[in-house]
Structure formats: C-alpha cells, structure tokens
Amino acid sequence: MTAVPEPRGDVAVLVPAAGLGLRLGPGAPKALRPLAGEPLLVHAVRRLAAAPSVGTIVVAAPPEGESDVRRMLAPVAPVTVVPGGATRQESVAAALAAVPAPLEIVLVHDAARALTPPALIEAVAAAVRAGHDAVIPVLPVVDTIKEVDARERVVGTVDRSGLRAVQTPQGFRRSLLAAAHGAAVDALTDDAGLVEELGVPVACVPGSEWALKITRPVDLAFAEALLRMQPAAGPHPRPA
Ligand code: CTP
Ligand code: MG
C-alpha cells in the first residue's frame, strides 16, 4: 500500500457527500457509487489531497455511511468525517463546524465533481489568498437558453453572453462563509449564493470541463470517457 500523503497547506476543504443521488437512479448514495472501479468520493478526495494548498479535508458522509467513508478514505488521505444533513446546505454547515481554528481559507467541493483537477483547486485557493473573499469557478454557457412559462411555451431567448455555469470548489474567507451560513434564510444549491445574499462580491475564475457534476447516468459515462482519455489527475483548467 502506498503511504497516505501528509497534508501541507493552509486551506480546509469541506466535501458535501451526503446526497442520495436520486437522479442517478436506484443504488447506494452517489458519493459511494463506483466510477472506473472506485467510489466517486475516492476520486474526489485523491485530487483534493494532490493540491498542495489543501491542509484539511472534512467530509460530510451519507446517512449511516460514516464508518464506510472512514474506511474507504483511510488509504487515500487523512480526512475528518462528520454526519451529513438532510440538505446540501446542512451538510456544508456540519463540515464547517469541524474545521480546525487556524485555517482561514475554506473551499467547498461537491463529491459529485469527482474528477476536478488539482490545478483548479489551486486556482480557487490562490484567488482567495490574493484577496477575494468569495471565488467560484465558472464556464461559459454553451446552449441557447430559453425562458418558458408554466405550460412550456417559450417566453423569450436569454442573452447567454452574460451567463455562466458554476462549479465547485468554491472558495471563501472562512469568517465570511460562516456568516453566510449563519444568516441563510433560503435553501440554495451553492454557497456563493449565500454570500451574494449578504451583498458581498463574488469573483470568478475559469472552470474546467473535468469538474462536471455527476448527476445523471449519462454523466457517469462522460466521466468514464474522460478517465480513459487521461487517467491521471486531469488537465490544467483551460483559459476562459
Ligand atoms: N449533498 C450533501 N447532503 C445532502 C444533499 C447533497 O452533502 N443532503 C451533496 C451531494 O453528496 C453532492 C453535492 O451535495 O456531492 C451536490 O448535490 P447533488 O449533485 O444534488 O447530489 P445528490 O443530492 O446526491 O443527488 P440528487 O439531487 O440527484 O439526489
Ligand atoms: Mg441533490
């Protein structure tokens, strides 16, 4: 067995991994399902541990899955495992509560974005270190976007030039992320949304196609194909 690498960095990463993966179809919780023979969570944590900035990883585990997650990740990287919550937001809050005090930069990274390259993790951490209090990786939207009414009739075509698809890891000054979760009134699908509700600016860095969120069965097939293209940790994020 290869030695577990010692963490080095000044960044804590929270990994919400407690979702059930309902859109993936029947089976185990999504983070525990296999991609090329290994659970999605193993792929995700291996790439986090390969990013030199990362010092601490806290995983929010699926219901009843804490001991399986601990066992599965023991050969991959040192991690803290906490029970996840009923929503993604609750899982992130539970993981945030377990971050050791000295770490001032916190990234939040979906286990479902299992092939996210270490270089993207570094780029988000570097942008927070450089002074941005909240940072998200984004990609341009490639499809034409229509707005529809309740009966699925087209109301209009949205100008996509000002739209971005948002990925994780999202990076934050720790005190800001804690304040945003403390003040949360709405259930949102990302953490930057909570920061926006506080009126704090959010900066963008170029995302990566490798950071796709595995949501539907077809995404697993895409991810398998990416791994066949480049079995290592993946490429550098491409320029915007
Ligand atoms: N997540 C979590 N706790 C929850 C719900 C989601 O930690 N109660 C995590 C998921 O494990 C995933 C990330 O949040 O890594 C993004 O969520 P999503 O892709 O929606 O995953 P699931 O909720 O598992 O999938 P689905 O919505 O299809 O059930
Ligand atoms: Mg979900």
PDB file of C-alpha atoms and ligand atoms in Angstrom:
ATOM      1  CA  MET A   1       0.000   0.000   0.000  1.00  0.00           C
ATOM      2  CA  THR A   2       1.288   3.490  -0.815  1.00  0.00           C
ATOM      3  CA  ALA A   3       1.757   5.879   2.112  1.00  0.00           C
ATOM      4  CA  VAL A   4      -1.008   8.381   2.806  1.00  0.00           C
ATOM      5  CA  PRO A   5       0.394  11.820   1.905  1.00  0.00           C
ATOM      6  CA  GLU A   6       0.727  14.276   4.795  1.00  0.00           C
ATOM      7  CA  PRO A   7      -1.362  17.440   4.353  1.00  0.00           C
ATOM      8  CA  ARG A   8       0.678  20.618   3.894  1.00  0.00           C
ATOM      9  CA  GLY A   9      -1.495  23.568   3.047  1.00  0.00           C
ATOM     10  CA  ASP A  10      -3.342  26.496   4.612  1.00  0.00           C
ATOM     11  CA  VAL A  11      -6.733  25.566   3.126  1.00  0.00           C
ATOM     12  CA  ALA A  12      -9.586  23.496   4.552  1.00  0.00           C
ATOM     13  CA  VAL A  13     -11.883  21.758   2.081  1.00  0.00           C
ATOM     14  CA  LEU A  14     -15.430  20.793   3.010  1.00  0.00           C
ATOM     15  CA  VAL A  15     -16.762  17.912   0.915  1.00  0.00           C
ATOM     16  CA  PRO A  16     -20.545  17.566   0.965  1.00  0.00           C
ATOM     17  CA  ALA A  17     -21.002  13.868   0.129  1.00  0.00           C
ATOM     18  CA  ALA A  18     -24.241  13.044   1.929  1.00  0.00           C
ATOM     19  CA  GLY A  19     -26.642  13.190  -1.020  1.00  0.00           C
ATOM     20  CA  LEU A  20     -28.624  10.166  -2.133  1.00  0.00           C
ATOM     21  CA  GLY A  21     -28.046  10.539  -5.868  1.00  0.00           C
ATOM     22  CA  LEU A  22     -31.715  10.148  -6.746  1.00  0.00           C
ATOM     23  CA  ARG A  23     -31.195  11.445 -10.295  1.00  0.00           C
ATOM     24  CA  LEU A  24     -28.560   8.768 -10.846  1.00  0.00           C
ATOM     25  CA  GLY A  25     -31.217   6.097 -10.307  1.00  0.00           C
ATOM     26  CA  PRO A  26     -31.530   3.351  -7.691  1.00  0.00           C
ATOM     27  CA  GLY A  27     -28.418   2.373  -5.776  1.00  0.00           C
ATOM     28  CA  ALA A  28     -26.075   3.439  -3.000  1.00  0.00           C
ATOM     29  CA  PRO A  29     -25.658   7.130  -2.049  1.00  0.00           C
ATOM     30  CA  LYS A  30     -23.957   8.860  -5.012  1.00  0.00           C
ATOM     31  CA  ALA A  31     -20.585   9.522  -3.371  1.00  0.00           C
ATOM     32  CA  LEU A  32     -20.180   5.782  -2.749  1.00  0.00           C
ATOM     33  CA  ARG A  33     -21.047   4.642  -6.279  1.00  0.00           C
ATOM     34  CA  PRO A  34     -18.244   3.370  -8.485  1.00  0.00           C
ATOM     35  CA  LEU A  35     -16.563   5.197 -11.345  1.00  0.00           C
ATOM     36  CA  ALA A  36     -13.906   3.088 -13.078  1.00  0.00           C
ATOM     37  CA  GLY A  37     -13.939   0.728 -10.089  1.00  0.00           C
ATOM     38  CA  GLU A  38     -13.576   3.298  -7.297  1.00  0.00           C
ATOM     39  CA  PRO A  39     -16.189   5.326  -5.386  1.00  0.00           C
ATOM     40  CA  LEU A  40     -16.744   8.890  -6.620  1.00  0.00           C
ATOM     41  CA  LEU A  41     -15.661  10.159  -3.204  1.00  0.00           C
ATOM     42  CA  VAL A  42     -12.287   8.414  -3.511  1.00  0.00           C
ATOM     43  CA  HIS A  43     -11.663  10.093  -6.867  1.00  0.00           C
ATOM     44  CA  ALA A  44     -12.627  13.491  -5.440  1.00  0.00           C
ATOM     45  CA  VAL A  45     -10.560  13.230  -2.240  1.00  0.00           C
ATOM     46  CA  ARG A  46      -7.493  11.909  -4.092  1.00  0.00           C
ATOM     47  CA  ARG A  47      -7.480  15.040  -6.282  1.00  0.00           C
ATOM     48  CA  LEU A  48      -8.010  17.330  -3.286  1.00  0.00           C
ATOM     49  CA  ALA A  49      -5.106  15.698  -1.461  1.00  0.00           C
ATOM     50  CA  ALA A  50      -2.912  16.241  -4.545  1.00  0.00           C
ATOM     51  CA  ALA A  51      -3.443  20.024  -4.366  1.00  0.00           C
ATOM     52  CA  PRO A  52      -0.546  21.497  -2.351  1.00  0.00           C
ATOM     53  CA  SER A  53      -2.764  24.188  -0.745  1.00  0.00           C
ATOM     54  CA  VAL A  54      -5.021  21.665   0.958  1.00  0.00           C
ATOM     55  CA  GLY A  55      -4.274  21.129   4.657  1.00  0.00           C
ATOM     56  CA  THR A  56      -7.528  19.682   5.978  1.00  0.00           C
ATOM     57  CA  ILE A  57     -10.366  17.751   4.360  1.00  0.00           C
ATOM     58  CA  VAL A  58     -13.738  17.385   6.106  1.00  0.00           C
ATOM     59  CA  VAL A  59     -16.244  15.008   4.504  1.00  0.00           C
ATOM     60  CA  ALA A  60     -19.978  15.134   5.260  1.00  0.00           C
ATOM     61  CA  ALA A  61     -20.932  11.464   4.921  1.00  0.00           C
ATOM     62  CA  PRO A  62     -24.215   9.917   3.779  1.00  0.00           C
ATOM     63  CA  PRO A  63     -26.733   8.654   6.363  1.00  0.00           C
ATOM     64  CA  GLU A  64     -25.338   5.511   8.070  1.00  0.00           C
ATOM     65  CA  GLY A  65     -22.248   5.826   5.863  1.00  0.00           C
ATOM     66  CA  GLU A  66     -19.722   7.371   8.236  1.00  0.00           C
ATOM     67  CA  SER A  67     -17.707   4.260   9.038  1.00  0.00           C
ATOM     68  CA  ASP A  68     -17.701   3.083   5.398  1.00  0.00           C
ATOM     69  CA  VAL A  69     -16.418   6.509   4.350  1.00  0.00           C
ATOM     70  CA  ARG A  70     -13.679   6.475   7.007  1.00  0.00           C
ATOM     71  CA  ARG A  71     -12.537   3.020   5.933  1.00  0.00           C
ATOM     72  CA  MET A  72     -12.671   3.869   2.234  1.00  0.00           C
ATOM     73  CA  LEU A  73     -10.642   7.078   2.603  1.00  0.00           C
ATOM     74  CA  ALA A  74      -8.040   5.811   5.090  1.00  0.00           C
ATOM     75  CA  PRO A  75      -5.619   4.747   2.307  1.00  0.00           C
ATOM     76  CA  VAL A  76      -6.286   7.920   0.270  1.00  0.00           C
ATOM     77  CA  ALA A  77      -5.777  10.924   2.577  1.00  0.00           C
ATOM     78  CA  PRO A  78      -6.226  11.954   6.222  1.00  0.00           C
ATOM     79  CA  VAL A  79      -9.825  13.187   6.498  1.00  0.00           C
ATOM     80  CA  THR A  80     -12.289  14.180   9.188  1.00  0.00           C
ATOM     81  CA  VAL A  81     -15.689  12.590   8.653  1.00  0.00           C
ATOM     82  CA  VAL A  82     -18.903  14.098  10.039  1.00  0.00           C
ATOM     83  CA  PRO A  83     -22.524  13.050   9.517  1.00  0.00           C
ATOM     84  CA  GLY A  84     -24.152  14.985   6.686  1.00  0.00           C
ATOM     85  CA  GLY A  85     -27.518  16.724   6.905  1.00  0.00           C
ATOM     86  CA  ALA A  86     -30.866  16.493   5.136  1.00  0.00           C
ATOM     87  CA  THR A  87     -29.858  19.187   2.619  1.00  0.00           C
ATOM     88  CA  ARG A  88     -26.564  20.111   0.960  1.00  0.00           C
ATOM     89  CA  GLN A  89     -26.562  23.363   2.941  1.00  0.00           C
ATOM     90  CA  GLU A  90     -26.869  21.457   6.237  1.00  0.00           C
ATOM     91  CA  SER A  91     -24.086  19.083   5.198  1.00  0.00           C
ATOM     92  CA  VAL A  92     -21.777  22.037   4.433  1.00  0.00           C
ATOM     93  CA  ALA A  93     -22.632  23.677   7.773  1.00  0.00           C
ATOM     94  CA  ALA A  94     -21.868  20.416   9.625  1.00  0.00           C
ATOM     95  CA  ALA A  95     -18.490  20.114   7.897  1.00  0.00           C
ATOM     96  CA  LEU A  96     -17.648  23.786   8.515  1.00  0.00           C
ATOM     97  CA  ALA A  97     -18.189  23.287  12.242  1.00  0.00           C
ATOM     98  CA  ALA A  98     -15.416  20.656  12.219  1.00  0.00           C
ATOM     99  CA  VAL A  99     -12.682  22.829  10.608  1.00  0.00           C
ATOM    100  CA  PRO A 100      -9.687  23.418  12.912  1.00  0.00           C
ATOM    101  CA  ALA A 101      -9.368  27.022  14.101  1.00  0.00           C
ATOM    102  CA  PRO A 102      -6.186  28.272  12.368  1.00  0.00           C
ATOM    103  CA  LEU A 103      -7.319  27.676   8.791  1.00  0.00           C
ATOM    104  CA  GLU A 104      -8.669  30.916   7.312  1.00  0.00           C
ATOM    105  CA  ILE A 105      -9.386  29.789   3.742  1.00  0.00           C
ATOM    106  CA  VAL A 106     -12.215  27.317   3.220  1.00  0.00           C
ATOM    107  CA  LEU A 107     -13.199  25.633  -0.042  1.00  0.00           C
ATOM    108  CA  VAL A 108     -16.496  23.797  -0.519  1.00  0.00           C
ATOM    109  CA  HIS A 109     -16.323  20.983  -3.057  1.00  0.00           C
ATOM    110  CA  ASP A 110     -19.037  18.562  -4.184  1.00  0.00           C
ATOM    111  CA  ALA A 111     -18.042  14.899  -4.008  1.00  0.00           C
ATOM    112  CA  ALA A 112     -20.113  14.600  -7.188  1.00  0.00           C
ATOM    113  CA  ARG A 113     -17.464  16.659  -9.073  1.00  0.00           C
ATOM    114  CA  ALA A 114     -15.161  13.699  -8.686  1.00  0.00           C
ATOM    115  CA  LEU A 115     -12.679  14.465 -11.494  1.00  0.00           C
ATOM    116  CA  THR A 116     -11.941  18.101 -10.612  1.00  0.00           C
ATOM    117  CA  PRO A 117      -8.244  18.696 -11.367  1.00  0.00           C
ATOM    118  CA  PRO A 118      -5.883  19.732  -8.542  1.00  0.00           C
ATOM    119  CA  ALA A 119      -4.928  22.743 -10.679  1.00  0.00           C
ATOM    120  CA  LEU A 120      -8.475  24.113 -10.427  1.00  0.00           C
ATOM    121  CA  ILE A 121      -8.466  23.574  -6.648  1.00  0.00           C
ATOM    122  CA  GLU A 122      -5.191  25.540  -6.530  1.00  0.00           C
ATOM    123  CA  ALA A 123      -6.572  28.323  -8.742  1.00  0.00           C
ATOM    124  CA  VAL A 124      -9.570  28.878  -6.442  1.00  0.00           C
ATOM    125  CA  ALA A 125      -7.392  28.808  -3.303  1.00  0.00           C
ATOM    126  CA  ALA A 126      -4.920  31.239  -4.896  1.00  0.00           C
ATOM    127  CA  ALA A 127      -7.687  33.709  -5.757  1.00  0.00           C
ATOM    128  CA  VAL A 128      -8.891  33.742  -2.123  1.00  0.00           C
ATOM    129  CA  ARG A 129      -5.303  34.111  -0.917  1.00  0.00           C
ATOM    130  CA  ALA A 130      -4.885  37.031  -3.319  1.00  0.00           C
ATOM    131  CA  GLY A 131      -7.688  38.902  -1.546  1.00  0.00           C
ATOM    132  CA  HIS A 132     -11.023  37.789  -2.998  1.00  0.00           C
ATOM    133  CA  ASP A 133     -13.372  36.879  -0.134  1.00  0.00           C
ATOM    134  CA  ALA A 134     -15.506  34.581  -2.311  1.00  0.00           C
ATOM    135  CA  VAL A 135     -14.425  32.800  -5.501  1.00  0.00           C
ATOM    136  CA  ILE A 136     -16.266  30.473  -7.892  1.00  0.00           C
ATOM    137  CA  PRO A 137     -15.085  28.539 -10.973  1.00  0.00           C
ATOM    138  CA  VAL A 138     -17.300  29.167 -13.995  1.00  0.00           C
ATOM    139  CA  LEU A 139     -17.686  28.088 -17.600  1.00  0.00           C
ATOM    140  CA  PRO A 140     -19.489  29.882 -20.416  1.00  0.00           C
ATOM    141  CA  VAL A 141     -22.977  28.530 -21.161  1.00  0.00           C
ATOM    142  CA  VAL A 142     -22.884  26.690 -24.490  1.00  0.00           C
ATOM    143  CA  ASP A 143     -26.585  26.009 -25.105  1.00  0.00           C
ATOM    144  CA  THR A 144     -29.085  28.601 -26.247  1.00  0.00           C
ATOM    145  CA  ILE A 145     -31.225  29.406 -23.206  1.00  0.00           C
ATOM    146  CA  LYS A 146     -34.989  29.990 -23.458  1.00  0.00           C
ATOM    147  CA  GLU A 147     -37.336  31.197 -20.777  1.00  0.00           C
ATOM    148  CA  VAL A 148     -40.667  29.296 -20.733  1.00  0.00           C
ATOM    149  CA  ASP A 149     -43.979  29.740 -18.937  1.00  0.00           C
ATOM    150  CA  ALA A 150     -45.821  27.177 -16.789  1.00  0.00           C
ATOM    151  CA  ARG A 151     -47.167  25.481 -19.957  1.00  0.00           C
ATOM    152  CA  GLU A 152     -43.720  25.106 -21.527  1.00  0.00           C
ATOM    153  CA  ARG A 153     -44.323  27.835 -24.108  1.00  0.00           C
ATOM    154  CA  VAL A 154     -41.340  29.986 -24.969  1.00  0.00           C
ATOM    155  CA  VAL A 155     -41.472  33.442 -23.407  1.00  0.00           C
ATOM    156  CA  GLY A 156     -38.123  34.613 -24.728  1.00  0.00           C
ATOM    157  CA  THR A 157     -34.486  33.893 -25.518  1.00  0.00           C
ATOM    158  CA  VAL A 158     -31.965  34.843 -22.832  1.00  0.00           C
ATOM    159  CA  ASP A 159     -28.706  36.536 -23.876  1.00  0.00           C
ATOM    160  CA  ARG A 160     -26.228  33.864 -22.803  1.00  0.00           C
ATOM    161  CA  SER A 161     -23.150  36.088 -23.137  1.00  0.00           C
ATOM    162  CA  GLY A 162     -23.707  37.295 -19.576  1.00  0.00           C
ATOM    163  CA  LEU A 163     -24.428  33.827 -18.133  1.00  0.00           C
ATOM    164  CA  ARG A 164     -22.001  31.382 -16.541  1.00  0.00           C
ATOM    165  CA  ALA A 165     -22.384  27.779 -15.372  1.00  0.00           C
ATOM    166  CA  VAL A 166     -20.992  27.479 -11.851  1.00  0.00           C
ATOM    167  CA  GLN A 167     -18.840  24.655 -10.498  1.00  0.00           C
ATOM    168  CA  THR A 168     -17.029  23.785  -7.294  1.00  0.00           C
ATOM    169  CA  PRO A 169     -14.675  24.127  -5.472  1.00  0.00           C
ATOM    170  CA  GLN A 170     -15.968  27.483  -4.296  1.00  0.00           C
ATOM    171  CA  GLY A 171     -13.506  29.337  -2.068  1.00  0.00           C
ATOM    172  CA  PHE A 172     -14.149  31.683   0.835  1.00  0.00           C
ATOM    173  CA  ARG A 173     -12.555  33.597   3.635  1.00  0.00           C
ATOM    174  CA  ARG A 174     -13.683  31.352   6.477  1.00  0.00           C
ATOM    175  CA  SER A 175     -15.383  34.086   8.538  1.00  0.00           C
ATOM    176  CA  LEU A 176     -17.459  35.095   5.507  1.00  0.00           C
ATOM    177  CA  LEU A 177     -18.624  31.525   4.824  1.00  0.00           C
ATOM    178  CA  ALA A 178     -19.587  31.117   8.492  1.00  0.00           C
ATOM    179  CA  ALA A 179     -21.513  34.416   8.433  1.00  0.00           C
ATOM    180  CA  ALA A 180     -23.264  33.448   5.195  1.00  0.00           C
ATOM    181  CA  HIS A 181     -24.386  30.094   6.591  1.00  0.00           C
ATOM    182  CA  GLY A 182     -25.403  31.734   9.874  1.00  0.00           C
ATOM    183  CA  ALA A 183     -27.588  34.242   8.020  1.00  0.00           C
ATOM    184  CA  ALA A 184     -29.049  31.774   5.489  1.00  0.00           C
ATOM    185  CA  VAL A 185     -32.797  32.059   5.077  1.00  0.00           C
ATOM    186  CA  ASP A 186     -33.268  30.369   1.701  1.00  0.00           C
ATOM    187  CA  ALA A 187     -32.241  26.868   0.635  1.00  0.00           C
ATOM    188  CA  LEU A 188     -29.698  27.414  -2.150  1.00  0.00           C
ATOM    189  CA  THR A 189     -27.751  24.972  -4.292  1.00  0.00           C
ATOM    190  CA  ASP A 190     -24.394  26.670  -3.777  1.00  0.00           C
ATOM    191  CA  ASP A 191     -22.512  28.533  -1.093  1.00  0.00           C
ATOM    192  CA  ALA A 192     -21.658  31.594  -3.159  1.00  0.00           C
ATOM    193  CA  GLY A 193     -25.421  32.225  -3.356  1.00  0.00           C
ATOM    194  CA  LEU A 194     -25.493  32.643   0.429  1.00  0.00           C
ATOM    195  CA  VAL A 195     -22.600  35.106   0.219  1.00  0.00           C
ATOM    196  CA  GLU A 196     -24.426  37.050  -2.522  1.00  0.00           C
ATOM    197  CA  GLU A 197     -27.402  37.392  -0.150  1.00  0.00           C
ATOM    198  CA  LEU A 198     -25.059  39.238   2.239  1.00  0.00           C
ATOM    199  CA  GLY A 199     -24.217  41.662  -0.585  1.00  0.00           C
ATOM    200  CA  VAL A 200     -20.561  40.560  -0.721  1.00  0.00           C
ATOM    201  CA  PRO A 201     -18.918  40.445  -4.195  1.00  0.00           C
ATOM    202  CA  VAL A 202     -18.091  37.035  -5.650  1.00  0.00           C
ATOM    203  CA  ALA A 203     -15.133  36.703  -8.059  1.00  0.00           C
ATOM    204  CA  CYS A 204     -14.943  34.187 -10.926  1.00  0.00           C
ATOM    205  CA  VAL A 205     -12.026  32.067 -12.140  1.00  0.00           C
ATOM    206  CA  PRO A 206     -12.094  29.860 -15.252  1.00  0.00           C
ATOM    207  CA  GLY A 207     -13.620  26.459 -14.515  1.00  0.00           C
ATOM    208  CA  SER A 208     -12.802  23.079 -16.067  1.00  0.00           C
ATOM    209  CA  GLU A 209     -14.834  20.586 -18.084  1.00  0.00           C
ATOM    210  CA  TRP A 210     -13.296  17.947 -15.826  1.00  0.00           C
ATOM    211  CA  ALA A 211     -15.171  19.460 -12.888  1.00  0.00           C
ATOM    212  CA  LEU A 212     -18.528  18.312 -14.303  1.00  0.00           C
ATOM    213  CA  LYS A 213     -21.071  17.333 -11.680  1.00  0.00           C
ATOM    214  CA  ILE A 214     -22.004  13.676 -11.977  1.00  0.00           C
ATOM    215  CA  THR A 215     -25.775  13.912 -11.700  1.00  0.00           C
ATOM    216  CA  ARG A 216     -27.450  11.643 -14.295  1.00  0.00           C
ATOM    217  CA  PRO A 217     -26.381   8.204 -15.591  1.00  0.00           C
ATOM    218  CA  VAL A 218     -25.012   9.837 -18.756  1.00  0.00           C
ATOM    219  CA  ASP A 219     -22.608  11.899 -16.623  1.00  0.00           C
ATOM    220  CA  LEU A 220     -21.042   8.686 -15.312  1.00  0.00           C
ATOM    221  CA  ALA A 221     -20.446   7.663 -18.919  1.00  0.00           C
ATOM    222  CA  PHE A 222     -18.853  11.070 -19.689  1.00  0.00           C
ATOM    223  CA  ALA A 223     -16.631  10.738 -16.632  1.00  0.00           C
ATOM    224  CA  GLU A 224     -15.519   7.219 -17.622  1.00  0.00           C
ATOM    225  CA  ALA A 225     -14.639   8.555 -21.073  1.00  0.00           C
ATOM    226  CA  LEU A 226     -12.614  11.424 -19.570  1.00  0.00           C
ATOM    227  CA  LEU A 227     -10.686   8.976 -17.420  1.00  0.00           C
ATOM    228  CA  ARG A 228      -9.898   6.859 -20.472  1.00  0.00           C
ATOM    229  CA  MET A 229      -8.571   9.998 -22.220  1.00  0.00           C
ATOM    230  CA  GLN A 230      -6.282  10.927 -19.344  1.00  0.00           C
ATOM    231  CA  PRO A 231      -6.212   8.543 -16.398  1.00  0.00           C
ATOM    232  CA  ALA A 232      -4.046  10.842 -14.237  1.00  0.00           C
ATOM    233  CA  ALA A 233      -5.434  13.714 -12.191  1.00  0.00           C
ATOM    234  CA  GLY A 234      -6.635  15.654 -15.238  1.00  0.00           C
ATOM    235  CA  PRO A 235      -5.502  18.726 -17.107  1.00  0.00           C
ATOM    236  CA  HIS A 236      -4.968  22.302 -16.011  1.00  0.00           C
ATOM    237  CA  PRO A 237      -8.102  24.403 -16.188  1.00  0.00           C
ATOM    238  CA  ARG A 238      -8.304  25.906 -19.636  1.00  0.00           C
ATOM    239  CA  PRO A 239      -8.196  29.678 -20.029  1.00  0.00           C
ATOM    240  CA  ALA A 240     -11.583  31.474 -20.183  1.00  0.00           C
TER     241      ALA A 240
HETATM  242  N1  CTP B   1     -25.166  16.663  -0.679  1.00  0.00           N
HETATM  243  C1  CTP B   1     -24.944  16.557   0.703  1.00  0.00           C
HETATM  244  N2  CTP B   1     -26.010  16.463   1.572  1.00  0.00           N
HETATM  245  C2  CTP B   1     -27.271  16.435   1.105  1.00  0.00           C
HETATM  246  C3  CTP B   1     -27.527  16.564  -0.315  1.00  0.00           C
HETATM  247  C4  CTP B   1     -26.436  16.684  -1.169  1.00  0.00           C
HETATM  248  O1  CTP B   1     -23.794  16.538   1.146  1.00  0.00           O
HETATM  249  N3  CTP B   1     -28.264  16.291   1.982  1.00  0.00           N
HETATM  250  C5  CTP B   1     -24.001  16.706  -1.588  1.00  0.00           C
HETATM  251  C6  CTP B   1     -24.011  15.553  -2.577  1.00  0.00           C
HETATM  252  O2  CTP B   1     -23.464  14.383  -1.965  1.00  0.00           O
HETATM  253  C7  CTP B   1     -23.172  16.088  -3.714  1.00  0.00           C
HETATM  254  C8  CTP B   1     -23.378  17.602  -3.635  1.00  0.00           C
HETATM  255  O3  CTP B   1     -24.027  17.864  -2.387  1.00  0.00           O
HETATM  256  O4  CTP B   1     -21.785  15.803  -3.571  1.00  0.00           O
HETATM  257  C9  CTP B   1     -24.204  18.110  -4.801  1.00  0.00           C
HETATM  258  O5  CTP B   1     -25.522  17.563  -4.725  1.00  0.00           O
HETATM  259  P1  CTP B   1     -26.238  16.725  -5.879  1.00  0.00           P
HETATM  260  O6  CTP B   1     -25.389  16.639  -7.086  1.00  0.00           O
HETATM  261  O7  CTP B   1     -27.634  17.227  -5.953  1.00  0.00           O
HETATM  262  O8  CTP B   1     -26.199  15.235  -5.250  1.00  0.00           O
HETATM  263  P2  CTP B   1     -27.388  14.396  -4.644  1.00  0.00           P
HETATM  264  O9  CTP B   1     -28.234  15.272  -3.773  1.00  0.00           O
HETATM  265  O10 CTP B   1     -26.773  13.184  -4.044  1.00  0.00           O
HETATM  266  O11 CTP B   1     -28.182  13.962  -5.968  1.00  0.00           O
HETATM  267  P3  CTP B   1     -29.746  14.048  -6.255  1.00  0.00           P
HETATM  268  O12 CTP B   1     -30.117  15.503  -6.076  1.00  0.00           O
HETATM  269  O13 CTP B   1     -29.892  13.533  -7.640  1.00  0.00           O
HETATM  270  O14 CTP B   1     -30.409  13.145  -5.209  1.00  0.00           O
HETATM  271 MG    MG B   2     -29.348  16.941  -4.663  1.00  0.00          MG
END
